């Protein structure tokens, strides 16, 4: 992702303020490369916050609604004040208007704030997306990596924040570095009890014959917004698309597999732990054509 | 911890530059409450960095050496550039000189930097410490919480960064909130296979008869600098002090127990999951007298 071209600081509004319709005085545009956050910022000291990444195509921000819903869900899991979704919607719209043609990324960030400040710190950025042509056409090689937790951990230990999209992403980044160290491009996490989870920054979708399947949410993975959107499309096309508790072996055994995320979109998996996997180039291209079309 | 009174931005030097002795031109003092970091800062977007907290007593920074060693170790685990320890030592000394009488905290932070910047972002802050009299005298009530990982996870999955002191601390903060929700003050993590680990921000020390014991490092816990220092003291006093693989039951069964950290120092545990534990007030006070004395 290129450096941010646009940044907006937000003073979060009370979520219960249903009457307020104009949030423009709660927004402050800043130079994205300039100093903006103090060294007391808790997102910076502790990764104590949440975020969303929204793909933007030719100025259309994809699926703002589902992303806002997930932001609210992450806030709930992390005991952060409930975001005022209309405020964030407006902030995202302002950011989208700043995005040029082609593919861009909007990030929404809500942190617990400054250690001795009155409110969380929140901001939105817009950046040109990287060029993901290679990933979408030639695909990505993945390695499976132990996530360290079993599939019941989220239910048992909500303080592990396994279903929240938090800023505490150091492990996700370390997993990708490990994948690269092994000669691959990305990773897929597996629970200690052998259940397929998700990639560090993407969902997993498999094709098993004529069925499309994704690991069921609740096993400590995020509900993927792009993956849900893709499933709507697949079902509209007459395909079966469902969620299952999948053993790791399903990944290598699948007829085809993709990593799915808001910005890279559908990246076909070409190898799993060194074992080659065929790409269905035509199907992949049609999925990405759909994902690049305006979607709400 | 009060708001920072002092902050210094650092341009990290190459660790291999052994000839350099003067780093003053790599330091820039800033107003700690002013904007200093851009919204592109990776510590802020991803918790992708490491830190140390150093206790300062009457202007004497405690155990700078061990804290620097651990910073270097965390950097290694996280694939961050090796910090130039002499540079960081000088930065810490500058911060210590800004600390008034009584107890202060110096934080060292090294992040992966700005997503499209040339170097990691690093800084040091100094803040007055909170008043920990209550915690040190009346003690802390703890709950045991599932860490979600088994005790072999660190060896098996180094990308989980379990032995690094990273900025991805959202889970640690969530665990403390869960403890408070349960009517306690702090938490002690337990592995899924029932091994006692550490508190979210402290080490655990038990007294079993006349032996002092701490969970062995390597089970996915940080090597505690204050705990190592305390063990030196206990051994000098003629006590046995060792590291063991401890089952969670050892915590409730221990004759006494403490949470140990660089700033709060020795906080006696007064309850474990609601079951009361006696405090040895005299021993605790002597431990804290030692910990408050100048230590290198």
Tab-separated table of N, CA and C in Angstrom, chain A residues 130-190:
chain	number	residue	atom	x	y	z
A	130	UNK	N	-1.786	-1.022	-3.639
A	130	UNK	CA	-0.684	-1.611	-4.399
A	130	UNK	C	-1.277	-2.300	-5.625
A	131	UNK	N	-0.424	-2.647	-6.542
A	131	UNK	CA	-0.882	-3.350	-7.740
A	131	UNK	C	-0.932	-4.836	-7.433
A	132	UNK	N	-2.126	-5.402	-7.399
A	132	UNK	CA	-2.265	-6.809	-7.030
A	132	UNK	C	-2.484	-7.732	-8.227
A	133	UNK	N	-2.126	-7.266	-9.398
A	133	UNK	CA	-2.334	-8.070	-10.605
A	133	UNK	C	-1.680	-9.448	-10.476
A	134	UNK	N	-0.424	-9.456	-10.073
A	134	UNK	CA	0.284	-10.737	-9.929
A	134	UNK	C	-0.434	-11.672	-8.971
A	135	UNK	N	-0.771	-11.147	-7.800
A	135	UNK	CA	-1.424	-11.989	-6.797
A	135	UNK	C	-2.745	-12.537	-7.338
A	136	UNK	N	-3.472	-11.752	-8.133
A	136	UNK	CA	-4.788	-12.175	-8.622
A	136	UNK	C	-4.695	-13.120	-9.812
A	137	UNK	N	-3.606	-13.030	-10.556
A	137	UNK	CA	-3.502	-13.848	-11.767
A	137	UNK	C	-2.529	-15.008	-11.600
A	138	UNK	N	-1.323	-14.708	-11.127
A	138	UNK	CA	-0.368	-15.805	-10.935
A	138	UNK	C	-0.538	-16.475	-9.573
A	139	UNK	N	-1.253	-15.805	-8.679
A	139	UNK	CA	-1.597	-16.430	-7.412
A	139	UNK	C	-0.569	-16.260	-6.306
A	140	UNK	N	-0.885	-16.881	-5.173
A	140	UNK	CA	-0.009	-16.806	-4.007
A	140	UNK	C	0.297	-18.212	-3.491
A	141	UNK	N	1.537	-18.387	-3.062
A	141	UNK	CA	1.933	-19.643	-2.428
A	141	UNK	C	1.789	-19.434	-0.926
A	142	UNK	N	1.172	-20.408	-0.267
A	142	UNK	CA	0.982	-20.258	1.169
A	142	UNK	C	1.640	-21.394	1.935
A	143	UNK	N	1.929	-21.096	3.207
A	143	UNK	CA	2.337	-22.143	4.144
A	143	UNK	C	1.310	-22.155	5.258
A	144	UNK	N	1.102	-23.322	5.842
A	144	UNK	CA	0.198	-23.402	6.986
A	144	UNK	C	1.028	-23.196	8.249
A	145	UNK	N	0.524	-22.364	9.136
A	145	UNK	CA	1.228	-22.046	10.374
A	145	UNK	C	0.315	-22.228	11.577
A	146	UNK	N	0.871	-22.781	12.619
A	146	UNK	CA	0.170	-22.972	13.881
A	146	UNK	C	-0.203	-21.614	14.478
A	147	UNK	N	-1.480	-21.422	14.756
A	147	UNK	CA	-1.934	-20.172	15.385
A	147	UNK	C	-1.729	-20.223	16.892
A	148	UNK	N	-1.414	-21.421	17.399
A	148	UNK	CA	-1.113	-21.537	18.823
A	148	UNK	C	-2.328	-21.758	19.699
A	149	UNK	N	-3.518	-21.509	19.166
A	149	UNK	CA	-4.730	-21.661	19.965
A	149	UNK	C	-5.613	-22.759	19.379
A	150	UNK	N	-6.413	-23.397	20.228
A	150	UNK	CA	-7.349	-24.402	19.731
A	150	UNK	C	-8.651	-23.721	19.297
A	151	UNK	N	-9.514	-24.459	18.618
A	151	UNK	CA	-10.691	-23.816	18.021
A	151	UNK	C	-11.761	-23.431	19.035
A	152	UNK	N	-11.622	-23.884	20.262
A	152	UNK	CA	-12.587	-23.468	21.281
A	152	UNK	C	-12.138	-22.229	22.056
A	153	UNK	N	-10.909	-21.819	21.803
A	153	UNK	CA	-10.347	-20.711	22.589
A	153	UNK	C	-11.217	-19.445	22.590
A	154	UNK	N	-11.777	-19.039	21.455
A	154	UNK	CA	-12.544	-17.787	21.439
A	154	UNK	C	-13.735	-17.813	22.393
A	155	UNK	N	-14.441	-18.952	22.416
A	155	UNK	CA	-15.612	-19.058	23.288
A	155	UNK	C	-15.200	-19.068	24.750
A	156	UNK	N	-14.112	-19.717	25.018
A	156	UNK	CA	-13.623	-19.929	26.375
A	156	UNK	C	-12.935	-18.685	26.931
A	157	UNK	N	-12.270	-17.955	26.081
A	157	UNK	CA	-11.394	-16.864	26.527
A	157	UNK	C	-11.580	-15.616	25.671
A	158	UNK	N	-12.683	-14.907	25.857
A	158	UNK	CA	-12.955	-13.726	25.024
A	158	UNK	C	-11.895	-12.643	25.145
A	159	UNK	N	-11.126	-12.636	26.240
A	159	UNK	CA	-10.078	-11.632	26.394
A	159	UNK	C	-8.949	-11.846	25.419
A	160	UNK	N	-8.948	-12.959	24.704
A	160	UNK	CA	-7.934	-13.173	23.673
A	160	UNK	C	-8.258	-12.387	22.394
A	161	UNK	N	-9.460	-11.789	22.362
A	161	UNK	CA	-9.858	-10.884	21.277
A	161	UNK	C	-9.733	-11.515	19.898
A	162	UNK	N	-9.974	-12.825	19.830
A	162	UNK	CA	-9.719	-13.536	18.576
A	162	UNK	C	-10.688	-13.169	17.452
A	163	UNK	N	-11.847	-12.629	17.786
A	163	UNK	CA	-12.787	-12.264	16.731
A	163	UNK	C	-12.785	-10.785	16.417
A	164	UNK	N	-11.848	-10.054	16.995
A	164	UNK	CA	-11.799	-8.609	16.796
A	164	UNK	C	-10.670	-8.260	15.834
A	165	UNK	N	-10.871	-7.222	15.058
A	165	UNK	CA	-9.830	-6.777	14.132
A	165	UNK	C	-9.051	-5.671	14.860
A	166	UNK	N	-8.085	-6.106	15.659
A	166	UNK	CA	-7.371	-5.142	16.495
A	166	UNK	C	-6.092	-4.651	15.827
A	167	UNK	N	-5.537	-3.603	16.411
A	167	UNK	CA	-4.275	-3.048	15.937
A	167	UNK	C	-3.089	-3.862	16.439
A	168	UNK	N	-3.351	-4.868	17.283
A	168	UNK	CA	-2.253	-5.703	17.799
A	168	UNK	C	-1.945	-6.777	16.770
A	169	UNK	N	-1.233	-6.350	15.759
A	169	UNK	CA	-1.075	-7.158	14.549
A	169	UNK	C	0.338	-7.702	14.384
A	170	UNK	N	1.165	-7.545	15.424
A	170	UNK	CA	2.572	-7.936	15.262
A	170	UNK	C	2.701	-9.410	14.873
A	171	UNK	N	1.847	-10.269	15.450
A	171	UNK	CA	1.911	-11.699	15.138
A	171	UNK	C	1.532	-11.950	13.686
A	172	UNK	N	0.505	-11.244	13.184
A	172	UNK	CA	0.094	-11.398	11.791
A	172	UNK	C	1.259	-11.042	10.862
A	173	UNK	N	1.982	-9.980	11.198
A	173	UNK	CA	3.107	-9.564	10.384
A	173	UNK	C	4.251	-10.588	10.494
A	174	UNK	N	4.458	-11.117	11.690
A	174	UNK	CA	5.525	-12.116	11.879
A	174	UNK	C	5.215	-13.385	11.092
A	175	UNK	N	3.944	-13.750	11.028
A	175	UNK	CA	3.547	-14.946	10.280
A	175	UNK	C	3.850	-14.767	8.796
A	176	UNK	N	3.587	-13.585	8.266
A	176	UNK	CA	3.880	-13.340	6.857
A	176	UNK	C	5.381	-13.388	6.607
A	177	UNK	N	6.169	-12.854	7.548
A	177	UNK	CA	7.624	-12.929	7.387
A	177	UNK	C	8.086	-14.379	7.403
A	178	UNK	N	7.475	-15.204	8.246
A	178	UNK	CA	7.825	-16.625	8.298
A	178	UNK	C	7.493	-17.305	6.979
A	179	UNK	N	6.338	-16.952	6.405
A	179	UNK	CA	5.949	-17.524	5.109
A	179	UNK	C	6.995	-17.171	4.049
A	180	UNK	N	7.390	-15.924	4.028
A	180	UNK	CA	8.377	-15.479	3.040
A	180	UNK	C	9.702	-16.196	3.263
A	181	UNK	N	10.080	-16.354	4.528
A	181	UNK	CA	11.296	-17.075	4.872
A	181	UNK	C	11.258	-18.491	4.303
A	182	UNK	N	10.068	-19.074	4.207
A	182	UNK	CA	9.923	-20.439	3.692
A	182	UNK	C	9.707	-20.461	2.185
A	183	UNK	N	9.868	-19.307	1.548
A	183	UNK	CA	9.742	-19.285	0.094
A	183	UNK	C	8.312	-19.128	-0.401
A	184	UNK	N	7.416	-18.738	0.458
A	184	UNK	CA	6.015	-18.556	0.050
A	184	UNK	C	5.660	-17.065	0.078
A	185	UNK	N	4.380	-16.778	-0.153
A	185	UNK	CA	3.937	-15.389	-0.197
A	185	UNK	C	3.067	-15.012	0.994
A	186	UNK	N	2.377	-15.999	1.536
A	186	UNK	CA	1.429	-15.703	2.600
A	186	UNK	C	1.263	-16.965	3.444
A	187	UNK	N	0.484	-16.847	4.481
A	187	UNK	CA	0.296	-17.960	5.406
A	187	UNK	C	-1.188	-18.225	5.609
A	188	UNK	N	-1.502	-19.432	6.054
A	188	UNK	CA	-2.848	-19.733	6.527
A	188	UNK	C	-2.692	-20.315	7.919
A	189	UNK	N	-3.379	-19.730	8.867
A	189	UNK	CA	-3.297	-20.203	10.245
A	189	UNK	C	-4.136	-21.451	10.443
A	190	UNK	N	-3.648	-22.323	11.310
A	190	UNK	CA	-4.339	-23.560	11.673
A	190	UNK	C	-4.417	-23.599	13.192
